[in-house]
Tab-separated table of C-alpha atoms in Angstrom:
chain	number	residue	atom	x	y	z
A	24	UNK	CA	13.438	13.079	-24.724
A	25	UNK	CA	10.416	14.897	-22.992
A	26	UNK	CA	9.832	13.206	-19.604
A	27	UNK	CA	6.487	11.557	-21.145
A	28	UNK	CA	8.628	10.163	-24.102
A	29	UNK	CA	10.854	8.588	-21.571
A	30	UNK	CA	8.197	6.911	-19.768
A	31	UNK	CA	6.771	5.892	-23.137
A	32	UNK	CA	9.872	4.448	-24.286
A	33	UNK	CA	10.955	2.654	-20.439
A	34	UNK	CA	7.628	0.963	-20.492
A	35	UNK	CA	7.673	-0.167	-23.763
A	36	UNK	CA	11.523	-1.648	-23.440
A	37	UNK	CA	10.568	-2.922	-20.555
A	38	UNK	CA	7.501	-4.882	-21.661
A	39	UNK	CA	9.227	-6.522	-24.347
A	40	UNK	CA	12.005	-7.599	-22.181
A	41	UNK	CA	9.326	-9.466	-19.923
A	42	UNK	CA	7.936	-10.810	-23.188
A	43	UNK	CA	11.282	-12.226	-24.025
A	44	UNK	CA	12.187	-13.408	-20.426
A	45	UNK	CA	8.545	-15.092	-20.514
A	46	UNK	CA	9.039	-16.692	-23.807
A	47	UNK	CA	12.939	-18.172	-22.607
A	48	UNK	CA	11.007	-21.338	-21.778
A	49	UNK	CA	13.322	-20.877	-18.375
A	50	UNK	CA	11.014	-20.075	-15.848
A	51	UNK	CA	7.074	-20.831	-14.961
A	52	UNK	CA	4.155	-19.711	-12.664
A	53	UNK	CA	6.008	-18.187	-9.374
A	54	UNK	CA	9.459	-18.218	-10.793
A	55	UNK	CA	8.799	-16.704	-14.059
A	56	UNK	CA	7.016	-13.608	-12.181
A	57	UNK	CA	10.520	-12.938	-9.868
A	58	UNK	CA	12.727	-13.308	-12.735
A	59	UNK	CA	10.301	-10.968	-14.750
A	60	UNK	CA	10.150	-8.364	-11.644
A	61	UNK	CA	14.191	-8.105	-11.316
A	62	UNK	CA	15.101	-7.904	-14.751
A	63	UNK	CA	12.810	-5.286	-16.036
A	64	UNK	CA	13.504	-3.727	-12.565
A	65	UNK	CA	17.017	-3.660	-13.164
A	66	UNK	CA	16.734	-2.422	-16.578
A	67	UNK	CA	14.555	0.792	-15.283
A	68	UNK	CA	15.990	1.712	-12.051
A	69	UNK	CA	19.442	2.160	-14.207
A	70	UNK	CA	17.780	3.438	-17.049
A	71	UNK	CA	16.097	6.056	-15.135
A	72	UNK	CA	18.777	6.886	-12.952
A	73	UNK	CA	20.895	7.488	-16.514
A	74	UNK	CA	18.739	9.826	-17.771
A	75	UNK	CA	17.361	11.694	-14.785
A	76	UNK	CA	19.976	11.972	-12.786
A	77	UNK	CA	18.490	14.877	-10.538
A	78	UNK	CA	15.121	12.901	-9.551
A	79	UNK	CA	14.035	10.902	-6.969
A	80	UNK	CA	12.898	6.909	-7.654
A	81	UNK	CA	10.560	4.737	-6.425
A	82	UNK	CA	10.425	1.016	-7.376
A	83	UNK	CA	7.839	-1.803	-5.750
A	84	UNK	CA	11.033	-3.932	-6.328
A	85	UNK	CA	13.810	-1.609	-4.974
A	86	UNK	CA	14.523	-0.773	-1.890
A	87	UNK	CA	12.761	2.416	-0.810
A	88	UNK	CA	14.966	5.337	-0.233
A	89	UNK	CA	13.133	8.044	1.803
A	90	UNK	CA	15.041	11.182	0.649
A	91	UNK	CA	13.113	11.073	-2.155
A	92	UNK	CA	10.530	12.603	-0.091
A	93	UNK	CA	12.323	15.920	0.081
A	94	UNK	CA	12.406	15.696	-3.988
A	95	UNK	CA	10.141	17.725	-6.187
A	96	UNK	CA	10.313	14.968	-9.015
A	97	UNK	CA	10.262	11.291	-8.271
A	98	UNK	CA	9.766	8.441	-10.357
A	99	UNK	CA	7.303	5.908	-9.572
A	100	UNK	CA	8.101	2.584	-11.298
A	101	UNK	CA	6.331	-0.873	-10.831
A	102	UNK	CA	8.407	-2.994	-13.587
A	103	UNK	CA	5.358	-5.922	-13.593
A	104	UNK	CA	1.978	-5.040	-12.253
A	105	UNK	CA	0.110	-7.689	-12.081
A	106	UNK	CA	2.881	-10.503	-11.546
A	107	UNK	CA	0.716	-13.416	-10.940
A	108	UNK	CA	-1.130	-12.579	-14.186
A	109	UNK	CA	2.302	-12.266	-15.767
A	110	UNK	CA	3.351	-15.650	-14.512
A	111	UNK	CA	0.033	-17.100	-15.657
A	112	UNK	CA	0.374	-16.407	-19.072
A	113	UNK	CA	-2.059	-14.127	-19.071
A	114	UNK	CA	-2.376	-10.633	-21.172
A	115	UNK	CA	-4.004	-8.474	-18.065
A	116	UNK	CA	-0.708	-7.489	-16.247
A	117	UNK	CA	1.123	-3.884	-17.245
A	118	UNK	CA	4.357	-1.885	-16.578
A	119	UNK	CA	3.944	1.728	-15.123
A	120	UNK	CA	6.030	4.177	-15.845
A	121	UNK	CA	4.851	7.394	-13.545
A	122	UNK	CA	6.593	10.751	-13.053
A	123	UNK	CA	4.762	12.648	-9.485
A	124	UNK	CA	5.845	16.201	-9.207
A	125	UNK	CA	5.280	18.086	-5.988
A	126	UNK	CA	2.994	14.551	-5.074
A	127	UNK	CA	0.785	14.779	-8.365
A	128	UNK	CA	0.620	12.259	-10.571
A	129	UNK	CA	1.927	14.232	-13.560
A	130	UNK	CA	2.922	12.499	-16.341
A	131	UNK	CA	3.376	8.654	-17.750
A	132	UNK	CA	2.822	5.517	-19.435
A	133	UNK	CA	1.286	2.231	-19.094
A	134	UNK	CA	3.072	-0.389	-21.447
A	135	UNK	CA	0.126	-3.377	-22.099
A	136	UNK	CA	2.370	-6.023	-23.275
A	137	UNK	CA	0.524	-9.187	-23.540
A	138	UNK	CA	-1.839	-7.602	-26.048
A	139	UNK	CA	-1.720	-8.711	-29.623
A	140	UNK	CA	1.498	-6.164	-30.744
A	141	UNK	CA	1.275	-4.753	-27.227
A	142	UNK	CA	-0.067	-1.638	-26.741
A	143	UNK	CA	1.440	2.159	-24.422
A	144	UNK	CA	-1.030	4.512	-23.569
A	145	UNK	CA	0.657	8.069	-22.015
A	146	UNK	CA	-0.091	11.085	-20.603
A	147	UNK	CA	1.333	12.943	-24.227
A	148	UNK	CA	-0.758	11.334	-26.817
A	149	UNK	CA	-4.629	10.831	-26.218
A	150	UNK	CA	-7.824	10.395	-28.139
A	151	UNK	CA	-11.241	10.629	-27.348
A	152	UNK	CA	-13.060	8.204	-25.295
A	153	UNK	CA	-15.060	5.423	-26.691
A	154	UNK	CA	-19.600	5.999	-26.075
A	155	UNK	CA	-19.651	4.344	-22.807
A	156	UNK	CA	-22.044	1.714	-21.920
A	157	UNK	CA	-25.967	1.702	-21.563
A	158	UNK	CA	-25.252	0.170	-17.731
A	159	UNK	CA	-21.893	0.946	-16.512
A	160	UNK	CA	-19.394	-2.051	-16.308
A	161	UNK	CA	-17.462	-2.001	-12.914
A	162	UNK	CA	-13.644	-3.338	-13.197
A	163	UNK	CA	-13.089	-5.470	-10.141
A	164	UNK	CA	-10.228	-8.481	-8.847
A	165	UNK	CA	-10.844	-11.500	-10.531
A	166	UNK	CA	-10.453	-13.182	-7.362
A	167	UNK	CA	-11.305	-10.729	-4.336
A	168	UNK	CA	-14.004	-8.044	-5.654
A	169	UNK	CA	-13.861	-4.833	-3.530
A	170	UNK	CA	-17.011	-4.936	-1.447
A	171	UNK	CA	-17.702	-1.214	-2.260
A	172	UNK	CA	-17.561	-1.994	-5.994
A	173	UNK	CA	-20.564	-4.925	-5.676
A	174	UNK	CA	-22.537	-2.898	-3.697
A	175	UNK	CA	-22.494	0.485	-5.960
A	176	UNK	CA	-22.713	-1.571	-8.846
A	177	UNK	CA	-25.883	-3.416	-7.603
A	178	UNK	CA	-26.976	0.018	-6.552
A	179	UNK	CA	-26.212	1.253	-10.170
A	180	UNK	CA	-27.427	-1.394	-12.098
A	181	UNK	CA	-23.882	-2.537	-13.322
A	182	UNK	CA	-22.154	-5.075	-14.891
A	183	UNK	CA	-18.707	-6.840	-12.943
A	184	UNK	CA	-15.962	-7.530	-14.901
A	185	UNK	CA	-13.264	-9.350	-13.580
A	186	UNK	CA	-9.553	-8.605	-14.438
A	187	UNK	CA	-6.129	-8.966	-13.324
A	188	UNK	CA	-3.662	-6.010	-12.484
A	189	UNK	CA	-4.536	-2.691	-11.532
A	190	UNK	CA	-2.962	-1.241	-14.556
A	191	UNK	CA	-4.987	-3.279	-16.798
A	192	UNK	CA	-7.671	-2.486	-14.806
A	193	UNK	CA	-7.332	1.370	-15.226
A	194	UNK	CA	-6.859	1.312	-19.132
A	195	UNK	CA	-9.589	-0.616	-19.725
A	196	UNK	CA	-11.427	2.546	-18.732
A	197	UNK	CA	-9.318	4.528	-20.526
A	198	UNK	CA	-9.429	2.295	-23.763
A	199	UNK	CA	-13.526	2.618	-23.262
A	200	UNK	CA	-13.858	-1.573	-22.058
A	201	UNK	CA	-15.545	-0.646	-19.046
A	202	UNK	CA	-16.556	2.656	-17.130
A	203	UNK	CA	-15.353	2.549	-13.645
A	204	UNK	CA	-12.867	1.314	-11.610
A	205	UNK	CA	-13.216	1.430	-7.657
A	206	UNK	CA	-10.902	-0.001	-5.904
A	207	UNK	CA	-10.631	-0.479	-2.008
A	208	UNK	CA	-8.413	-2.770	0.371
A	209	UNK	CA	-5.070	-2.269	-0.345
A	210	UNK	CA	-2.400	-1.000	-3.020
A	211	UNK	CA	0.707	1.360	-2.758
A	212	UNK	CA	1.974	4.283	-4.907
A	213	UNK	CA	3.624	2.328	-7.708
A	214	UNK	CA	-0.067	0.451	-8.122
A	215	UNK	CA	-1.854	3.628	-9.052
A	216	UNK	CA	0.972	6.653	-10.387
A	217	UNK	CA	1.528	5.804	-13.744
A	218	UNK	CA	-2.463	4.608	-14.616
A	219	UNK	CA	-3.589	8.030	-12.815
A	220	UNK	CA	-1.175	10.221	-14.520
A	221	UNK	CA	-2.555	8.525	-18.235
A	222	UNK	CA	-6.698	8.315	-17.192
A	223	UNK	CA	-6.519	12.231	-16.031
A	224	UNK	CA	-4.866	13.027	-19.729
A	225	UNK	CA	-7.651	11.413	-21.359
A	226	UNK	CA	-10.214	13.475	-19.033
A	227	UNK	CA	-11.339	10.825	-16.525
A	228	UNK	CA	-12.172	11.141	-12.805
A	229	UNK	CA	-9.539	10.146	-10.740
A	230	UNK	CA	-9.632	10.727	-6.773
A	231	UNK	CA	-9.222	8.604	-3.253
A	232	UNK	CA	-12.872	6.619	-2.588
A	233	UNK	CA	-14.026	9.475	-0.216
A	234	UNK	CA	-13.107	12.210	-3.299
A	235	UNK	CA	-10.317	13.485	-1.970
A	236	UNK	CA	-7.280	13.729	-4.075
A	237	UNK	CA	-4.638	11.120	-4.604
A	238	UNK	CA	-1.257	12.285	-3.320
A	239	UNK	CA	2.334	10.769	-4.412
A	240	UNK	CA	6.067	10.624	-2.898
A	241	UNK	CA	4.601	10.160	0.696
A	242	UNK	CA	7.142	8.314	3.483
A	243	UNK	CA	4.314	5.923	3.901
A	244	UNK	CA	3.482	4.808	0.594
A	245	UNK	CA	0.364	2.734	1.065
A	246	UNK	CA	-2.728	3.744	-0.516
A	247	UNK	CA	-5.326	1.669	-0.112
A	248	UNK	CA	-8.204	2.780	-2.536
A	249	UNK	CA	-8.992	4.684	-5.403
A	250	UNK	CA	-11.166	5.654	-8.332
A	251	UNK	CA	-10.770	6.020	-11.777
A	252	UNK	CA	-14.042	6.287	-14.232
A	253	UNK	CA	-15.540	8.278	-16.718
A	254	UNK	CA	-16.279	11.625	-15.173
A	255	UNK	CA	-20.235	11.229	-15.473
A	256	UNK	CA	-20.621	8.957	-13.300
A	257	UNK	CA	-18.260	10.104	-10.349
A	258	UNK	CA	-20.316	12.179	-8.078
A	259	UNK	CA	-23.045	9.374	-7.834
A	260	UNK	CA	-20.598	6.778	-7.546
A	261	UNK	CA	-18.577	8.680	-4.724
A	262	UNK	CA	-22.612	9.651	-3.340
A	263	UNK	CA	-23.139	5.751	-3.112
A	264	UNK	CA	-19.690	4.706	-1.683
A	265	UNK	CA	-20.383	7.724	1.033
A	266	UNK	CA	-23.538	6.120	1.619
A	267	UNK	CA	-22.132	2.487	2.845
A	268	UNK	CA	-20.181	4.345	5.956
């Protein structure tokens, strides 16, 4: 398999495992979301250990070893984004499947499992995007809206839509269901890898909130912000987040 047919392939496996460990009637709300983390977590770490021997991994639900950092390749796995979602019931949580190389996010997939017959977008089979909107639709928390997405949308004339996990968030700018996601106050490298590598294969903007690049397979892997939309709107939307200091 090409690396982006292995992603494909983990994050699909892996989404219908968390399909099957949600529909075991065994676990609910808080539970169901740990038991879903560790088992597709188990499944990928091995999985991806079996058939990339030579890389580095990194896993929001294994424990971070930092010699990846001298690695050229490193897997960047979070088995359930979006866990609460997940745990709800809901269809807006994701798996990501990312490959950085040299600290780019190169190449991935984005397994959207609680859509009717689930749904992979990756980095080696893309379309053209959908006619975006009249007044661009800003993806935001469903619960804690990033302050610099209400103001630039208010600024822009936008629409809020509210979502669950960042994944979902991402591809629904990629699958042409809104046109920008800015996000600001706090996410980490699994978070953002895989639904960068995907959104910059179908031609979106992605870059940090103050345009600078996004940058994988750090020792400190918090990164706190980021922006992924349709590439017409980025230098105004960077112009007005530059703008609120």
């Amino acid at each position: 398999m090409t690396d982006a047919e292995l992603a494909a392939h983990l994050a699909e496996v892996a989404g219908r495992i968390l399909l099957d460990v949600r529909s075991s009637g065994m676990f609910e709300g808080k539970a169901l979301g740990k038991a879903g983390d560790a088992t597709a977590n188990e499944f990928l770490c091995h999985a991806i250990r079996s058939a990339r021997p030579d890389d580095g991994l990194l896993s929001e639900e294994e424990k971070d070893d930092t010699a990846r950092c001298s690695m050229s390749r490193v897997w960047i796995v979070d088995p359930v984004d979006g866990t609460r979602e997940y745990g709800e019931q809901r269809s807006d949580w994701a798996v990501h499947i990312g490959l950085s190389i040299d600290g780019v996010a190169h190449t991935g997939a984005v397994a959207l499992p609680g859509l009717d017959g689930g749904t992979v977008l990756r980095t080696d089979q893309v379309s053209d995007l959908k006619p975006a909107a009249d007044a661009p639709r800003f993806l935001v928390s469903r619960t804690r809206p990033a302050k610099e997405a209400v103001a630039v949308s208010e600024a822009m004339g936008g629409e809020l839509v509210g979502m669950g996990s960042a994944g979902a968030k991402a591809m629904a700018v990629v699958r042409g269901e809104a046109e920008i996601y800015l996000h600001s106050g706090g996410q980490y490298e699994w978070d953002s890898c895989a639904p960068v590598a995907v959104a910059q294969a179908y031609g979106l903007h992605c870059s940090r909130i103050d345009g600078s690049p996004i940058r994988y397979n750090r020792q400190d892997v918090y990164l706190p912000d980021l922006l992924i939309c349709r590439p017409e709107y980025a230098d105004k939307v960077l112009e007005l987040v530059a703008g609120l200091g």
